[in-house]
Amino acid sequence: MGKGIIEVFLEYWPIFLRGAIGTLEFAFIAVLLGSVLGALVALCSLSKNKIINTIASIYVNVLRGTPLLVQMYISYYFIPMAIPALNSIDKLYYVILALVLNSSAYVSEIIRGGINAVDKGQTEAARSLGMTARHTMTKIVLPQAIKNILPALANEYIAMIKETSLAGTFMLYELMYTRTLLANKFLVWQPLFIIAAIYLVMTLVLSWLVRLMEKRLSVSD
């Protein structure tokens, strides 16, 4: 039967640690950059311009309606082929790009939902007092919307931690990729249980922190 799970973990814990750190880093980068792009998409989806609104809607629906793994393959293989000038760029960046784009679609809906949750009466009152649309958004709407957005963004980060497991397919050094490394040492099933346990611990701890954040935000209301 070979080595046990605990024995494998104790012997190769630096590999699992590096993989776990890689997972947290890639997920953070994806959600951080996805939030910037997602905010822009959210504003476009709230635009009264039908063309801009439609483009944003198509963008979100395509990225949310297709598997992330397919998006990774398209980004990894098609972009360098379609734009030869980009061939010098490490292809692993295209995997990260797919994560960012996918996250931006979900974040845009989070931001849009947070903004729409703010009572429209407050917006109308601000406009009636002579405030511009920009000032109304930055001074009235966003400060209230952020309380709804932050916990949802944290949950998106937790979801992205699990999504990054697909990146191991492209040899991106994250948690799931450690299984490939250890398979070369004829360790097949033990790494899977260790990886599952690490994912579980990370998501449970982060979920607990999100609940604390939600309680703090609800108290401040």
Short mmCIF file of C-alpha atoms in Angstrom, two decimals:
data_model
loop_
_atom_site.label_atom_id
_atom_site.label_comp_id
_atom_site.label_asym_id
_atom_site.label_seq_id
_atom_site.Cartn_x
_atom_site.Cartn_y
_atom_site.Cartn_z
CA MET A 1 0.00 0.00 0.00
CA GLY A 2 3.02 2.27 0.36
CA LYS A 3 3.37 5.36 2.51
CA GLY A 4 0.51 6.69 4.60
CA ILE A 5 -1.07 10.12 4.24
CA ILE A 6 0.57 11.60 7.34
CA GLU A 7 3.96 10.19 6.35
CA VAL A 8 3.69 11.73 2.88
CA PHE A 9 2.61 15.08 4.31
CA LEU A 10 5.48 15.21 6.80
CA GLU A 11 8.00 14.33 4.11
CA TYR A 12 6.74 16.65 1.39
CA TRP A 13 5.08 19.47 3.35
CA PRO A 14 7.29 22.16 1.72
CA ILE A 15 5.84 21.19 -1.67
CA PHE A 16 2.27 21.38 -0.35
CA LEU A 17 3.04 24.69 1.39
CA ARG A 18 4.39 26.23 -1.79
CA GLY A 19 1.35 24.96 -3.68
CA ALA A 20 -1.04 26.40 -1.09
CA ILE A 21 0.71 29.78 -1.17
CA GLY A 22 0.58 29.73 -4.96
CA THR A 23 -3.15 29.01 -4.85
CA LEU A 24 -3.82 31.90 -2.46
CA GLU A 25 -1.65 34.26 -4.54
CA PHE A 26 -3.20 33.38 -7.90
CA ALA A 27 -6.72 33.62 -6.46
CA PHE A 28 -5.90 37.02 -4.92
CA ILE A 29 -4.45 38.34 -8.19
CA ALA A 30 -7.47 37.06 -10.12
CA VAL A 31 -10.00 38.67 -7.78
CA LEU A 32 -8.01 41.90 -7.35
CA LEU A 33 -7.58 42.53 -11.08
CA GLY A 34 -11.01 41.03 -11.71
CA SER A 35 -12.48 43.60 -9.32
CA VAL A 36 -10.94 46.48 -11.26
CA LEU A 37 -12.21 45.14 -14.57
CA GLY A 38 -15.48 44.00 -12.99
CA ALA A 39 -16.17 47.50 -11.66
CA LEU A 40 -15.82 48.88 -15.18
CA VAL A 41 -18.11 46.18 -16.58
CA ALA A 42 -20.64 46.85 -13.79
CA LEU A 43 -20.74 50.55 -14.64
CA CYS A 44 -21.21 49.65 -18.30
CA SER A 45 -24.07 47.30 -17.42
CA LEU A 46 -25.72 50.13 -15.47
CA SER A 47 -25.27 52.54 -18.37
CA LYS A 48 -28.35 53.95 -20.06
CA ASN A 49 -26.58 53.54 -23.39
CA LYS A 50 -28.11 50.40 -24.89
CA ILE A 51 -25.03 49.49 -26.92
CA ILE A 52 -22.67 49.69 -23.94
CA ASN A 53 -25.22 47.89 -21.77
CA THR A 54 -25.62 45.09 -24.32
CA ILE A 55 -21.85 44.62 -24.73
CA ALA A 56 -21.44 44.35 -20.95
CA SER A 57 -24.32 41.87 -20.76
CA ILE A 58 -22.82 39.67 -23.50
CA TYR A 59 -19.40 39.79 -21.80
CA VAL A 60 -20.83 38.66 -18.47
CA ASN A 61 -23.10 35.98 -19.92
CA VAL A 62 -20.35 34.44 -22.06
CA LEU A 63 -17.83 34.24 -19.23
CA ARG A 64 -20.36 33.01 -16.68
CA GLY A 65 -22.04 30.64 -19.11
CA THR A 66 -18.95 28.77 -20.31
CA PRO A 67 -16.62 26.49 -18.30
CA LEU A 68 -13.53 28.15 -16.87
CA LEU A 69 -11.35 25.30 -18.15
CA VAL A 70 -12.51 26.02 -21.72
CA GLN A 71 -11.69 29.70 -21.22
CA MET A 72 -8.22 28.71 -20.01
CA TYR A 73 -7.60 26.56 -23.08
CA ILE A 74 -8.74 29.35 -25.40
CA SER A 75 -6.55 31.89 -23.62
CA TYR A 76 -3.55 29.54 -23.44
CA TYR A 77 -3.59 28.34 -27.04
CA PHE A 78 -5.64 30.74 -29.16
CA ILE A 79 -4.37 34.18 -28.08
CA PRO A 80 -0.67 33.49 -28.83
CA MET A 81 -1.69 31.89 -32.12
CA ALA A 82 -3.99 34.78 -33.10
CA ILE A 83 -1.46 37.44 -32.06
CA PRO A 84 2.05 36.16 -32.91
CA ALA A 85 3.63 39.27 -31.40
CA LEU A 86 2.62 37.94 -27.96
CA ASN A 87 4.44 34.63 -28.38
CA SER A 88 7.36 35.89 -26.29
CA ILE A 89 5.11 36.18 -23.22
CA ASP A 90 5.12 33.21 -20.86
CA LYS A 91 1.96 31.23 -21.60
CA LEU A 92 1.23 30.85 -17.90
CA TYR A 93 0.20 34.51 -17.91
CA TYR A 94 -2.61 33.56 -20.28
CA VAL A 95 -3.91 31.12 -17.67
CA ILE A 96 -3.91 33.92 -15.11
CA LEU A 97 -5.64 36.15 -17.68
CA ALA A 98 -8.43 33.60 -17.99
CA LEU A 99 -8.83 33.59 -14.20
CA VAL A 100 -8.97 37.39 -14.14
CA LEU A 101 -11.54 37.63 -16.93
CA ASN A 102 -13.71 34.93 -15.37
CA SER A 103 -13.58 36.60 -11.97
CA SER A 104 -14.40 40.00 -13.48
CA ALA A 105 -17.70 38.66 -14.82
CA TYR A 106 -18.79 37.47 -11.38
CA VAL A 107 -17.45 40.57 -9.62
CA SER A 108 -19.33 42.84 -12.03
CA GLU A 109 -22.59 41.20 -11.00
CA ILE A 110 -21.65 41.53 -7.33
CA ILE A 111 -20.97 45.25 -7.75
CA ARG A 112 -24.07 45.80 -9.88
CA GLY A 113 -26.20 44.01 -7.31
CA GLY A 114 -24.67 46.02 -4.46
CA ILE A 115 -25.38 49.30 -6.24
CA ASN A 116 -28.94 48.31 -7.15
CA ALA A 117 -29.59 47.34 -3.53
CA VAL A 118 -29.22 50.97 -2.44
CA ASP A 119 -32.59 52.68 -2.11
CA LYS A 120 -33.26 54.60 -5.32
CA GLY A 121 -35.01 57.26 -3.27
CA GLN A 122 -31.65 58.38 -1.90
CA THR A 123 -30.29 58.78 -5.41
CA GLU A 124 -33.31 60.80 -6.46
CA ALA A 125 -33.01 62.97 -3.35
CA ALA A 126 -29.34 63.65 -4.03
CA ARG A 127 -30.04 64.58 -7.64
CA SER A 128 -32.87 66.88 -6.56
CA LEU A 129 -30.38 68.70 -4.32
CA GLY A 130 -28.25 69.43 -7.36
CA MET A 131 -25.62 66.71 -6.97
CA THR A 132 -24.16 65.40 -10.21
CA ALA A 133 -24.47 61.74 -11.15
CA ARG A 134 -20.78 61.26 -10.38
CA HIS A 135 -21.00 62.80 -6.91
CA THR A 136 -24.19 60.91 -6.18
CA MET A 137 -22.46 57.65 -7.02
CA THR A 138 -19.25 58.36 -5.07
CA LYS A 139 -20.75 60.13 -2.05
CA ILE A 140 -24.13 58.44 -1.60
CA VAL A 141 -24.41 55.13 -3.43
CA LEU A 142 -20.97 53.50 -3.21
CA PRO A 143 -20.40 54.04 0.55
CA GLN A 144 -23.62 52.10 1.20
CA ALA A 145 -23.15 49.56 -1.57
CA ILE A 146 -19.68 48.63 -0.33
CA LYS A 147 -21.21 46.95 2.74
CA ASN A 148 -23.03 44.55 0.46
CA ILE A 149 -20.13 44.18 -1.94
CA LEU A 150 -17.27 43.34 0.45
CA PRO A 151 -18.64 40.05 1.88
CA ALA A 152 -19.64 38.91 -1.60
CA LEU A 153 -16.16 39.74 -2.91
CA ALA A 154 -14.64 37.70 -0.10
CA ASN A 155 -16.87 34.78 -1.09
CA GLU A 156 -15.71 35.20 -4.69
CA TYR A 157 -12.13 34.89 -3.43
CA ILE A 158 -13.03 31.65 -1.67
CA ALA A 159 -14.65 30.33 -4.84
CA MET A 160 -11.61 31.37 -6.90
CA ILE A 161 -9.31 29.45 -4.55
CA LYS A 162 -11.09 26.29 -5.65
CA GLU A 163 -11.22 27.37 -9.30
CA THR A 164 -7.44 27.78 -9.45
CA SER A 165 -7.16 24.00 -9.15
CA LEU A 166 -7.81 23.93 -12.91
CA ALA A 167 -4.64 25.93 -13.50
CA GLY A 168 -2.57 22.91 -12.48
CA THR A 169 -3.53 21.43 -15.86
CA PHE A 170 -1.22 24.04 -17.41
CA MET A 171 1.61 23.43 -14.90
CA LEU A 172 0.90 26.59 -12.92
CA TYR A 173 2.45 25.94 -9.50
CA GLU A 174 -0.61 25.86 -7.28
CA LEU A 175 -1.98 23.32 -4.84
CA MET A 176 -3.42 20.84 -7.33
CA TYR A 177 -0.19 20.84 -9.33
CA THR A 178 1.59 19.27 -6.35
CA ARG A 179 -0.23 16.04 -7.19
CA THR A 180 1.49 16.00 -10.59
CA LEU A 181 4.87 16.57 -8.96
CA LEU A 182 4.38 13.78 -6.44
CA ALA A 183 2.96 11.39 -9.03
CA ASN A 184 6.50 11.24 -10.38
CA LYS A 185 7.46 9.73 -7.03
CA PHE A 186 4.76 7.07 -7.44
CA LEU A 187 2.49 8.77 -4.91
CA VAL A 188 -0.98 8.70 -6.46
CA TRP A 189 -3.77 8.70 -3.88
CA GLN A 190 -2.09 10.18 -0.78
CA PRO A 191 -1.58 13.68 -2.26
CA LEU A 192 -5.26 13.88 -3.20
CA PHE A 193 -6.40 13.48 0.40
CA ILE A 194 -3.80 15.97 1.61
CA ILE A 195 -4.77 18.50 -1.07
CA ALA A 196 -8.47 18.10 -0.24
CA ALA A 197 -7.73 18.66 3.46
CA ILE A 198 -5.71 21.81 2.74
CA TYR A 199 -8.46 23.22 0.51
CA LEU A 200 -11.01 22.47 3.23
CA VAL A 201 -8.97 24.19 5.93
CA MET A 202 -8.36 27.28 3.77
CA THR A 203 -12.00 27.66 2.77
CA LEU A 204 -13.33 27.04 6.29
CA VAL A 205 -10.97 29.62 7.82
CA LEU A 206 -11.78 32.20 5.15
CA SER A 207 -15.53 31.52 5.44
CA TRP A 208 -15.25 32.12 9.19
CA LEU A 209 -13.47 35.43 8.54
CA VAL A 210 -16.20 36.43 6.06
CA ARG A 211 -18.88 35.78 8.69
CA LEU A 212 -16.97 37.99 11.13
CA MET A 213 -16.81 40.72 8.49
CA GLU A 214 -20.55 40.47 7.86
CA LYS A 215 -21.27 40.79 11.59
CA ARG A 216 -19.02 43.85 11.87
CA LEU A 217 -20.68 45.48 8.88
CA SER A 218 -24.18 44.71 10.16
CA VAL A 219 -23.33 46.25 13.55
CA SER A 220 -22.09 49.43 11.88
CA ASP A 221 -25.41 49.91 10.04
#
